[in-house]
Amino acid sequence: MTTMNRQFLLNARPVGDIKQTDFKMIETAMPEPGADEVLVQVQYLAVEPAMRGWMENRADYVAPLEIGDLMRGWGAGKVIESNNARYPVGTIVSGSFGWQEYVVSDGKTIPLQAVPEGVETPASMGVLGITGMTAYFGMLHIGKPVAGDTVLVSGAAGATGSVAGQLARIAGARVVGMAGTKEKCDWLTEELGYDAAINYREEDVAAAVKQHCPDGINVYYDNVGGEILDIALARIATNARVVICGGISRYNLTGEIPGPKNYFNLVFRRARMEGFICGDYASQFGEAVEVLSGYLKSGELKHRETILDGFENTPEALKSLFSGSNMGKQLVRVAD
Amino acid sequence: MTTMNRQFLLNARPVGDIKQTDFKMIETAMPEPGADEVLVQVQYLAVEPAMRGWMENRADYVAPLEIGDLMRGWGAGKVIESNNARYPVGTIVSGSFGWQEYVVSDGKTIPLQAVPEGVETPASMGVLGITGMTAYFGMLHIGKPVAGDTVLVSGAAGATGSVAGQLARIAGARVVGMAGTKEKCDWLTEELGYDAAINYREEDVAAAVKQHCPDGINVYYDNVGGEILDIALARIATNARVVICGGISRYNLTGEIPGPKNYFNLVFRRARMEGFICGDYASQFGEAVEVLSGYLKSGELKHRETILDGFENTPEALKSLFSGSNMGKQLVRVAD
């Protein structure tokens, strides 16, 4: 067994596209579990677009990351040494492990969550992880779709969007998704139960939104910002809820980024545009995990993970989110 | 007595600034009240920035105005002939009279509202009229200020802003207003009880907002849009409510108008930006009139009217709203 622990540290704040050199991989000594502690071998790391904001130190809802800090991130792994009876050797746990191969915790220094029985670890990283929680609270607590609503989701084949849209469908809404490839669009309509999908790279998006949302949009769940947000704002229905979850089209831009010029339609449509931070709902994560696990087990909620092998490829996995090559949750397999 | 009724018709859809030639004044025969009808001599007409949207036919919450239509607008006047016992001669009534000197109604074709006793007609046109209703529902139902909140109001010396800010003050909030002249700013702090005022034409607005809202903005009541909306968005507090009431900086612009580039702060601040249409609350206007009349009579709510004499000057009064020359409600005195 290796005696070293590889880690990725933040090496530079990103400017424009994320670069490999924004991170620095180092080797440190394998951590040793002390009293009440366990040693976890990380099996999967999750990457999210929001990480770019953490790297930039613009996401002021989390503690700042300084240059030289261990890159922050969600992981799942197996307890391989244990001095804590709550987490015997072999237990699969997830937590905010950071970008490293091994981590030590007593279950409190880094809170450890058990992966629910009957749920595979990769699925738990997406649907029951940060992106699943984001979809759950953003769609159900901010968007609040009801039966008969038309719900439009951008980034619909991504980790958050794919769960958000399915939750709207389960709530009885007509769901229209936007994604960037035919394969993703087919996945939305053929597997996830979306009523329609729009390929934003191939189609006239405004015309397609008009066609698929003839009575307007009751809930728009936005993961992308930019021009697509404006197209959606132009077609919101009376009392619409525009959920600002993300703005991936913005994250890698520099300089002044235009705002949504159609925001004033919020007045004509008596509508609301609202942002939220998933972490604010932490006290309700248990409830969300229970509901989502139920949907996973019943098959009502489909999921997919795009998995890149090799710890050393973690920066590449993060970069891939911005080119849209992932379907569902993008993970890195660090160890089997 | 005259036998003619002057009217302003919509003559052209405005492009850029409103022009005199966007209207056409005509003389028609004095209307005669039939069975159950009364003849009202209009004493005051109210002008509002929203009228520009009606002229453009972009404000799709009201029936479109066509070229040649009587210009729509709120008025107040005296019953001078009556065939209806509910409205004896001498009664002061208000209603959607349009831009004309005389109007006939049975109280239903054009609903007639009595001006409450103890309230002067000009005050009723502002505080108890469309702008007062807009301030009441926008601030109390959308903005929902509570004691200790910091509330920022743009267009604070206007008809809506001046009432909105005072309602926030009455709710126990710290109120900061923005206006375009020293005279207006003095009025806000010395008479209306605002805690601070910012002269947006003279001051560094971003620095002044930071100074006067050191803990962020809990409610921003926006009448102007544009750069000031962005400055406010940059300083919203957690769970802020951004009430989009108007966007006067936008109304006379042509071409693509930029949107609020800081909208994404809604995410970081878990905040909401929401529009509304006053008319949606029509069933609750009675309650609002009662509350606001009470504040007027107790002196808790101050008001001012800027009055231009002469029916023929009504287009000029509307234009003046966009140069910001009015304090409080801009009215036209059509007759004594």
PDB file of C-alpha atoms in Angstrom, chain B residues 49-308:
ATOM      1  CA  PRO B  49     -44.437  57.348 -16.184  1.00  0.00           C
ATOM      2  CA  ALA B  50     -46.278  54.115 -16.990  1.00  0.00           C
ATOM      3  CA  MET B  51     -48.329  56.069 -19.516  1.00  0.00           C
ATOM      4  CA  ARG B  52     -45.414  55.895 -21.910  1.00  0.00           C
ATOM      5  CA  GLY B  53     -45.818  52.123 -21.986  1.00  0.00           C
ATOM      6  CA  TRP B  54     -49.509  52.508 -22.768  1.00  0.00           C
ATOM      7  CA  MET B  55     -48.684  54.870 -25.627  1.00  0.00           C
ATOM      8  CA  GLU B  56     -46.163  52.379 -26.969  1.00  0.00           C
ATOM      9  CA  ASN B  57     -48.575  49.504 -26.466  1.00  0.00           C
ATOM     10  CA  ARG B  58     -45.867  47.598 -24.628  1.00  0.00           C
ATOM     11  CA  ALA B  59     -47.609  47.503 -21.281  1.00  0.00           C
ATOM     12  CA  ASP B  60     -49.533  44.374 -21.981  1.00  0.00           C
ATOM     13  CA  TYR B  61     -51.323  44.414 -18.613  1.00  0.00           C
ATOM     14  CA  VAL B  62     -53.827  46.960 -19.928  1.00  0.00           C
ATOM     15  CA  ALA B  63     -55.890  46.972 -23.091  1.00  0.00           C
ATOM     16  CA  PRO B  64     -53.864  48.402 -25.969  1.00  0.00           C
ATOM     17  CA  LEU B  65     -54.230  52.043 -26.897  1.00  0.00           C
ATOM     18  CA  GLU B  66     -54.634  52.527 -30.616  1.00  0.00           C
ATOM     19  CA  ILE B  67     -53.666  55.604 -32.577  1.00  0.00           C
ATOM     20  CA  GLY B  68     -56.669  57.925 -32.442  1.00  0.00           C
ATOM     21  CA  ASP B  69     -57.877  56.654 -29.071  1.00  0.00           C
ATOM     22  CA  LEU B  70     -58.593  59.036 -26.222  1.00  0.00           C
ATOM     23  CA  MET B  71     -55.442  59.069 -24.089  1.00  0.00           C
ATOM     24  CA  ARG B  72     -56.026  57.030 -20.962  1.00  0.00           C
ATOM     25  CA  GLY B  73     -55.503  58.563 -17.533  1.00  0.00           C
ATOM     26  CA  TRP B  74     -56.841  59.083 -14.026  1.00  0.00           C
ATOM     27  CA  GLY B  75     -58.789  62.210 -13.183  1.00  0.00           C
ATOM     28  CA  ALA B  76     -60.908  63.823 -10.514  1.00  0.00           C
ATOM     29  CA  GLY B  77     -63.732  66.262 -10.945  1.00  0.00           C
ATOM     30  CA  LYS B  78     -67.058  67.589  -9.849  1.00  0.00           C
ATOM     31  CA  VAL B  79     -70.497  66.330 -10.797  1.00  0.00           C
ATOM     32  CA  ILE B  80     -72.135  69.290 -12.546  1.00  0.00           C
ATOM     33  CA  GLU B  81     -75.267  67.565 -13.861  1.00  0.00           C
ATOM     34  CA  SER B  82     -76.809  64.483 -12.337  1.00  0.00           C
ATOM     35  CA  ASN B  83     -79.478  61.976 -13.250  1.00  0.00           C
ATOM     36  CA  ASN B  84     -78.180  59.590 -10.586  1.00  0.00           C
ATOM     37  CA  ALA B  85     -79.072  59.949  -6.930  1.00  0.00           C
ATOM     38  CA  ARG B  86     -75.802  58.306  -5.833  1.00  0.00           C
ATOM     39  CA  TYR B  87     -73.819  61.212  -7.256  1.00  0.00           C
ATOM     40  CA  PRO B  88     -75.618  64.481  -6.587  1.00  0.00           C
ATOM     41  CA  VAL B  89     -74.407  67.706  -8.188  1.00  0.00           C
ATOM     42  CA  GLY B  90     -71.301  68.903  -6.359  1.00  0.00           C
ATOM     43  CA  THR B  91     -69.965  65.430  -5.546  1.00  0.00           C
ATOM     44  CA  ILE B  92     -66.201  65.074  -6.085  1.00  0.00           C
ATOM     45  CA  VAL B  93     -65.411  61.831  -7.875  1.00  0.00           C
ATOM     46  CA  SER B  94     -62.351  60.274  -9.430  1.00  0.00           C
ATOM     47  CA  GLY B  95     -61.988  57.683 -12.127  1.00  0.00           C
ATOM     48  CA  SER B  96     -60.263  56.681 -15.324  1.00  0.00           C
ATOM     49  CA  PHE B  97     -61.592  59.703 -17.184  1.00  0.00           C
ATOM     50  CA  GLY B  98     -58.965  59.939 -19.868  1.00  0.00           C
ATOM     51  CA  TRP B  99     -57.443  63.178 -21.051  1.00  0.00           C
ATOM     52  CA  GLN B 100     -60.547  65.290 -21.490  1.00  0.00           C
ATOM     53  CA  GLU B 101     -62.386  68.101 -19.764  1.00  0.00           C
ATOM     54  CA  TYR B 102     -65.788  66.496 -19.382  1.00  0.00           C
ATOM     55  CA  VAL B 103     -66.939  62.957 -18.966  1.00  0.00           C
ATOM     56  CA  VAL B 104     -70.247  61.162 -18.673  1.00  0.00           C
ATOM     57  CA  SER B 105     -70.798  57.994 -16.640  1.00  0.00           C
ATOM     58  CA  ASP B 106     -73.513  56.129 -14.811  1.00  0.00           C
ATOM     59  CA  GLY B 107     -70.889  55.113 -12.228  1.00  0.00           C
ATOM     60  CA  LYS B 108     -70.345  51.778 -13.966  1.00  0.00           C
ATOM     61  CA  THR B 109     -69.314  52.517 -17.554  1.00  0.00           C
ATOM     62  CA  ILE B 110     -66.496  54.447 -15.952  1.00  0.00           C
ATOM     63  CA  PRO B 111     -66.410  53.446 -12.255  1.00  0.00           C
ATOM     64  CA  LEU B 112     -66.633  56.548 -10.077  1.00  0.00           C
ATOM     65  CA  GLN B 113     -64.905  56.739  -6.704  1.00  0.00           C
ATOM     66  CA  ALA B 114     -65.805  59.290  -4.080  1.00  0.00           C
ATOM     67  CA  VAL B 115     -62.887  61.273  -2.690  1.00  0.00           C
ATOM     68  CA  PRO B 116     -62.808  60.477   1.063  1.00  0.00           C
ATOM     69  CA  GLU B 117     -63.999  63.219   3.377  1.00  0.00           C
ATOM     70  CA  GLY B 118     -61.214  65.208   4.961  1.00  0.00           C
ATOM     71  CA  VAL B 119     -58.814  64.524   2.104  1.00  0.00           C
ATOM     72  CA  GLU B 120     -58.138  67.250  -0.429  1.00  0.00           C
ATOM     73  CA  THR B 121     -58.633  66.312  -4.054  1.00  0.00           C
ATOM     74  CA  PRO B 122     -54.963  66.757  -5.139  1.00  0.00           C
ATOM     75  CA  ALA B 123     -53.773  64.580  -2.251  1.00  0.00           C
ATOM     76  CA  SER B 124     -56.344  61.950  -3.168  1.00  0.00           C
ATOM     77  CA  MET B 125     -55.003  61.908  -6.741  1.00  0.00           C
ATOM     78  CA  GLY B 126     -51.542  60.964  -5.526  1.00  0.00           C
ATOM     79  CA  VAL B 127     -51.617  59.170  -2.214  1.00  0.00           C
ATOM     80  CA  LEU B 128     -55.008  57.540  -2.764  1.00  0.00           C
ATOM     81  CA  GLY B 129     -54.603  57.226  -6.532  1.00  0.00           C
ATOM     82  CA  ILE B 130     -52.676  54.820  -8.725  1.00  0.00           C
ATOM     83  CA  THR B 131     -49.274  55.897  -7.433  1.00  0.00           C
ATOM     84  CA  GLY B 132     -50.303  55.577  -3.784  1.00  0.00           C
ATOM     85  CA  MET B 133     -51.782  52.144  -4.449  1.00  0.00           C
ATOM     86  CA  THR B 134     -48.580  51.178  -6.259  1.00  0.00           C
ATOM     87  CA  ALA B 135     -46.475  52.277  -3.306  1.00  0.00           C
ATOM     88  CA  TYR B 136     -48.727  50.511  -0.815  1.00  0.00           C
ATOM     89  CA  PHE B 137     -48.835  47.101  -2.477  1.00  0.00           C
ATOM     90  CA  GLY B 138     -45.319  47.209  -3.841  1.00  0.00           C
ATOM     91  CA  MET B 139     -43.733  48.116  -0.546  1.00  0.00           C
ATOM     92  CA  LEU B 140     -45.959  46.227   1.875  1.00  0.00           C
ATOM     93  CA  HIS B 141     -46.861  43.120  -0.167  1.00  0.00           C
ATOM     94  CA  ILE B 142     -43.657  42.651  -2.186  1.00  0.00           C
ATOM     95  CA  GLY B 143     -40.942  44.473  -0.239  1.00  0.00           C
ATOM     96  CA  LYS B 144     -42.330  43.566   3.202  1.00  0.00           C
ATOM     97  CA  PRO B 145     -40.027  45.754   5.317  1.00  0.00           C
ATOM     98  CA  VAL B 146     -39.795  44.940   8.997  1.00  0.00           C
ATOM     99  CA  ALA B 147     -38.446  46.940  11.921  1.00  0.00           C
ATOM    100  CA  GLY B 148     -34.696  47.334  11.669  1.00  0.00           C
ATOM    101  CA  ASP B 149     -34.516  46.740   7.908  1.00  0.00           C
ATOM    102  CA  THR B 150     -32.612  49.140   5.708  1.00  0.00           C
ATOM    103  CA  VAL B 151     -34.833  50.197   2.814  1.00  0.00           C
ATOM    104  CA  LEU B 152     -33.467  52.016  -0.219  1.00  0.00           C
ATOM    105  CA  VAL B 153     -35.891  53.831  -2.543  1.00  0.00           C
ATOM    106  CA  SER B 154     -35.007  55.310  -5.928  1.00  0.00           C
ATOM    107  CA  GLY B 155     -37.159  58.037  -7.398  1.00  0.00           C
ATOM    108  CA  ALA B 156     -37.818  58.703  -3.742  1.00  0.00           C
ATOM    109  CA  ALA B 157     -39.277  62.162  -4.187  1.00  0.00           C
ATOM    110  CA  GLY B 158     -41.688  61.023  -6.864  1.00  0.00           C
ATOM    111  CA  ALA B 159     -45.337  60.252  -6.322  1.00  0.00           C
ATOM    112  CA  THR B 160     -44.817  56.548  -5.725  1.00  0.00           C
ATOM    113  CA  GLY B 161     -41.393  56.677  -4.083  1.00  0.00           C
ATOM    114  CA  SER B 162     -42.366  59.305  -1.551  1.00  0.00           C
ATOM    115  CA  VAL B 163     -45.272  57.188  -0.313  1.00  0.00           C
ATOM    116  CA  ALA B 164     -43.328  53.904  -0.506  1.00  0.00           C
ATOM    117  CA  GLY B 165     -40.472  55.242   1.606  1.00  0.00           C
ATOM    118  CA  GLN B 166     -42.783  56.640   4.240  1.00  0.00           C
ATOM    119  CA  LEU B 167     -44.642  53.344   4.488  1.00  0.00           C
ATOM    120  CA  ALA B 168     -41.292  51.628   5.123  1.00  0.00           C
ATOM    121  CA  ARG B 169     -40.501  54.231   7.797  1.00  0.00           C
ATOM    122  CA  ILE B 170     -43.886  53.631   9.428  1.00  0.00           C
ATOM    123  CA  ALA B 171     -43.047  49.886   9.409  1.00  0.00           C
ATOM    124  CA  GLY B 172     -39.960  50.661  11.473  1.00  0.00           C
ATOM    125  CA  ALA B 173     -37.298  50.523   8.792  1.00  0.00           C
ATOM    126  CA  ARG B 174     -34.327  52.831   8.246  1.00  0.00           C
ATOM    127  CA  VAL B 175     -35.105  54.529   4.958  1.00  0.00           C
ATOM    128  CA  VAL B 176     -32.609  55.922   2.474  1.00  0.00           C
ATOM    129  CA  GLY B 177     -33.918  57.776  -0.568  1.00  0.00           C
ATOM    130  CA  MET B 178     -32.374  58.776  -3.869  1.00  0.00           C
ATOM    131  CA  ALA B 179     -33.474  61.878  -5.740  1.00  0.00           C
ATOM    132  CA  GLY B 180     -32.040  64.274  -8.279  1.00  0.00           C
ATOM    133  CA  THR B 181     -31.983  67.692  -6.582  1.00  0.00           C
ATOM    134  CA  LYS B 182     -30.946  69.124  -3.242  1.00  0.00           C
ATOM    135  CA  GLU B 183     -34.469  70.444  -2.769  1.00  0.00           C
ATOM    136  CA  LYS B 184     -35.884  66.939  -3.164  1.00  0.00           C
ATOM    137  CA  CYS B 185     -33.283  65.417  -0.842  1.00  0.00           C
ATOM    138  CA  ASP B 186     -34.036  68.028   1.807  1.00  0.00           C
ATOM    139  CA  TRP B 187     -37.728  67.255   1.495  1.00  0.00           C
ATOM    140  CA  LEU B 188     -37.024  63.553   2.054  1.00  0.00           C
ATOM    141  CA  THR B 189     -34.988  64.013   5.224  1.00  0.00           C
ATOM    142  CA  GLU B 190     -36.618  67.107   6.689  1.00  0.00           C
ATOM    143  CA  GLU B 191     -40.277  66.483   5.984  1.00  0.00           C
ATOM    144  CA  LEU B 192     -40.801  62.832   5.043  1.00  0.00           C
ATOM    145  CA  GLY B 193     -38.653  61.370   7.810  1.00  0.00           C
ATOM    146  CA  TYR B 194     -36.143  59.554   5.605  1.00  0.00           C
ATOM    147  CA  ASP B 195     -32.966  58.707   7.528  1.00  0.00           C
ATOM    148  CA  ALA B 196     -30.725  59.760   4.649  1.00  0.00           C
ATOM    149  CA  ALA B 197     -30.974  61.029   1.098  1.00  0.00           C
ATOM    150  CA  ILE B 198     -28.603  60.659  -1.835  1.00  0.00           C
ATOM    151  CA  ASN B 199     -28.496  63.207  -4.639  1.00  0.00           C
ATOM    152  CA  TYR B 200     -27.777  60.880  -7.546  1.00  0.00           C
ATOM    153  CA  ARG B 201     -26.854  63.739  -9.875  1.00  0.00           C
ATOM    154  CA  GLU B 202     -24.231  65.177  -7.512  1.00  0.00           C
ATOM    155  CA  GLU B 203     -22.876  62.293  -5.456  1.00  0.00           C
ATOM    156  CA  ASP B 204     -20.882  59.141  -6.091  1.00  0.00           C
ATOM    157  CA  VAL B 205     -23.953  56.937  -5.765  1.00  0.00           C
ATOM    158  CA  ALA B 206     -22.105  53.680  -5.066  1.00  0.00           C
ATOM    159  CA  ALA B 207     -20.064  55.274  -2.284  1.00  0.00           C
ATOM    160  CA  ALA B 208     -23.116  56.998  -0.835  1.00  0.00           C
ATOM    161  CA  VAL B 209     -25.164  53.787  -0.846  1.00  0.00           C
ATOM    162  CA  LYS B 210     -22.287  52.007   0.898  1.00  0.00           C
ATOM    163  CA  GLN B 211     -22.081  54.774   3.478  1.00  0.00           C
ATOM    164  CA  HIS B 212     -25.787  54.941   4.216  1.00  0.00           C
ATOM    165  CA  CYS B 213     -26.451  51.185   4.011  1.00  0.00           C
ATOM    166  CA  PRO B 214     -23.418  49.785   5.861  1.00  0.00           C
ATOM    167  CA  ASP B 215     -25.127  46.471   6.610  1.00  0.00           C
ATOM    168  CA  GLY B 216     -26.567  46.092   3.123  1.00  0.00           C
ATOM    169  CA  ILE B 217     -30.013  46.730   1.717  1.00  0.00           C
ATOM    170  CA  ASN B 218     -32.903  44.582   2.909  1.00  0.00           C
ATOM    171  CA  VAL B 219     -35.479  46.093   0.582  1.00  0.00           C
ATOM    172  CA  TYR B 220     -34.695  48.024  -2.582  1.00  0.00           C
ATOM    173  CA  TYR B 221     -37.718  49.706  -4.099  1.00  0.00           C
ATOM    174  CA  ASP B 222     -36.741  50.501  -7.679  1.00  0.00           C
ATOM    175  CA  ASN B 223     -38.441  53.161  -9.755  1.00  0.00           C
ATOM    176  CA  VAL B 224     -35.576  53.852 -12.122  1.00  0.00           C
ATOM    177  CA  GLY B 225     -33.666  50.771 -13.336  1.00  0.00           C
ATOM    178  CA  GLY B 226     -30.361  51.291 -15.122  1.00  0.00           C
ATOM    179  CA  GLU B 227     -27.117  51.885 -13.317  1.00  0.00           C
ATOM    180  CA  ILE B 228     -28.748  52.618  -9.981  1.00  0.00           C
ATOM    181  CA  LEU B 229     -30.420  49.209  -9.949  1.00  0.00           C
ATOM    182  CA  ASP B 230     -26.977  47.679 -10.447  1.00  0.00           C
ATOM    183  CA  ILE B 231     -25.489  49.697  -7.621  1.00  0.00           C
ATOM    184  CA  ALA B 232     -28.274  48.539  -5.336  1.00  0.00           C
ATOM    185  CA  LEU B 233     -27.914  44.891  -6.420  1.00  0.00           C
ATOM    186  CA  ALA B 234     -24.230  45.073  -5.532  1.00  0.00           C
ATOM    187  CA  ARG B 235     -25.140  45.875  -1.926  1.00  0.00           C
ATOM    188  CA  ILE B 236     -28.219  43.789  -1.196  1.00  0.00           C
ATOM    189  CA  ALA B 237     -28.262  41.978   2.127  1.00  0.00           C
ATOM    190  CA  THR B 238     -28.998  38.306   2.619  1.00  0.00           C
ATOM    191  CA  ASN B 239     -32.634  37.531   1.761  1.00  0.00           C
ATOM    192  CA  ALA B 240     -33.150  40.976   0.264  1.00  0.00           C
ATOM    193  CA  ARG B 241     -36.270  41.838  -1.661  1.00  0.00           C
ATOM    194  CA  VAL B 242     -35.742  43.928  -4.798  1.00  0.00           C
ATOM    195  CA  VAL B 243     -39.083  45.395  -5.813  1.00  0.00           C
ATOM    196  CA  ILE B 244     -39.218  46.320  -9.486  1.00  0.00           C
ATOM    197  CA  CYS B 245     -41.853  49.035  -9.564  1.00  0.00           C
ATOM    198  CA  GLY B 246     -40.624  51.106 -12.476  1.00  0.00           C
ATOM    199  CA  GLY B 247     -37.670  51.785 -14.723  1.00  0.00           C
ATOM    200  CA  ILE B 248     -37.980  55.420 -15.704  1.00  0.00           C
ATOM    201  CA  SER B 249     -34.378  55.540 -16.882  1.00  0.00           C
ATOM    202  CA  ARG B 250     -35.368  52.990 -19.533  1.00  0.00           C
ATOM    203  CA  TYR B 251     -38.684  54.228 -20.823  1.00  0.00           C
ATOM    204  CA  ASN B 252     -37.423  56.797 -23.299  1.00  0.00           C
ATOM    205  CA  LEU B 253     -34.469  54.762 -24.529  1.00  0.00           C
ATOM    206  CA  THR B 254     -34.496  53.082 -27.901  1.00  0.00           C
ATOM    207  CA  GLY B 255     -32.599  50.024 -29.078  1.00  0.00           C
ATOM    208  CA  GLU B 256     -31.185  47.391 -26.759  1.00  0.00           C
ATOM    209  CA  ILE B 257     -31.249  48.486 -23.140  1.00  0.00           C
ATOM    210  CA  PRO B 258     -28.706  46.759 -20.888  1.00  0.00           C
ATOM    211  CA  GLY B 259     -30.004  44.574 -18.076  1.00  0.00           C
ATOM    212  CA  PRO B 260     -28.750  44.550 -14.491  1.00  0.00           C
ATOM    213  CA  LYS B 261     -25.292  43.000 -14.729  1.00  0.00           C
ATOM    214  CA  ASN B 262     -25.227  42.401 -10.980  1.00  0.00           C
ATOM    215  CA  TYR B 263     -28.330  40.198 -11.053  1.00  0.00           C
ATOM    216  CA  PHE B 264     -26.236  37.185 -10.075  1.00  0.00           C
ATOM    217  CA  ASN B 265     -25.806  38.687  -6.630  1.00  0.00           C
ATOM    218  CA  LEU B 266     -29.367  37.386  -6.113  1.00  0.00           C
ATOM    219  CA  VAL B 267     -27.703  33.982  -5.759  1.00  0.00           C
ATOM    220  CA  PHE B 268     -24.937  34.963  -3.370  1.00  0.00           C
ATOM    221  CA  ARG B 269     -27.440  36.915  -1.261  1.00  0.00           C
ATOM    222  CA  ARG B 270     -30.278  34.394  -1.572  1.00  0.00           C
ATOM    223  CA  ALA B 271     -32.364  37.340  -2.685  1.00  0.00           C
ATOM    224  CA  ARG B 272     -35.409  37.990  -4.780  1.00  0.00           C
ATOM    225  CA  MET B 273     -36.219  40.483  -7.515  1.00  0.00           C
ATOM    226  CA  GLU B 274     -39.919  40.769  -8.150  1.00  0.00           C
ATOM    227  CA  GLY B 275     -42.234  42.812 -10.290  1.00  0.00           C
ATOM    228  CA  PHE B 276     -45.879  43.570  -9.737  1.00  0.00           C
ATOM    229  CA  ILE B 277     -48.805  45.366 -11.309  1.00  0.00           C
ATOM    230  CA  CYS B 278     -50.830  47.571  -9.044  1.00  0.00           C
ATOM    231  CA  GLY B 279     -54.092  46.691 -10.777  1.00  0.00           C
ATOM    232  CA  ASP B 280     -53.803  43.083  -9.608  1.00  0.00           C
ATOM    233  CA  TYR B 281     -54.612  44.323  -6.105  1.00  0.00           C
ATOM    234  CA  ALA B 282     -57.784  46.169  -7.143  1.00  0.00           C
ATOM    235  CA  SER B 283     -59.934  44.082  -4.805  1.00  0.00           C
ATOM    236  CA  GLN B 284     -57.839  45.384  -1.891  1.00  0.00           C
ATOM    237  CA  PHE B 285     -57.763  49.051  -2.891  1.00  0.00           C
ATOM    238  CA  GLY B 286     -60.502  49.839  -0.365  1.00  0.00           C
ATOM    239  CA  GLU B 287     -58.343  48.601   2.496  1.00  0.00           C
ATOM    240  CA  ALA B 288     -55.335  50.544   1.194  1.00  0.00           C
ATOM    241  CA  VAL B 289     -57.357  53.764   0.823  1.00  0.00           C
ATOM    242  CA  GLU B 290     -58.566  53.387   4.390  1.00  0.00           C
ATOM    243  CA  VAL B 291     -55.058  52.864   5.789  1.00  0.00           C
ATOM    244  CA  LEU B 292     -53.498  55.644   3.726  1.00  0.00           C
ATOM    245  CA  SER B 293     -56.338  58.076   4.505  1.00  0.00           C
ATOM    246  CA  GLY B 294     -55.717  57.413   8.168  1.00  0.00           C
ATOM    247  CA  TYR B 295     -52.023  58.239   7.798  1.00  0.00           C
ATOM    248  CA  LEU B 296     -52.895  61.394   5.844  1.00  0.00           C
ATOM    249  CA  LYS B 297     -55.293  62.579   8.523  1.00  0.00           C
ATOM    250  CA  SER B 298     -52.902  61.777  11.374  1.00  0.00           C
ATOM    251  CA  GLY B 299     -50.095  63.585   9.574  1.00  0.00           C
ATOM    252  CA  GLU B 300     -47.861  60.482   9.544  1.00  0.00           C
ATOM    253  CA  LEU B 301     -47.833  60.541   5.773  1.00  0.00           C
ATOM    254  CA  LYS B 302     -46.706  63.775   4.114  1.00  0.00           C
ATOM    255  CA  HIS B 303     -47.418  64.515   0.516  1.00  0.00           C
ATOM    256  CA  ARG B 304     -46.820  67.118  -2.099  1.00  0.00           C
ATOM    257  CA  GLU B 305     -48.292  67.796  -5.496  1.00  0.00           C
ATOM    258  CA  THR B 306     -46.653  69.584  -8.391  1.00  0.00           C
ATOM    259  CA  ILE B 307     -49.456  71.207 -10.344  1.00  0.00           C
ATOM    260  CA  LEU B 308     -49.352  72.496 -13.886  1.00  0.00           C
TER     261      LEU B 308
END
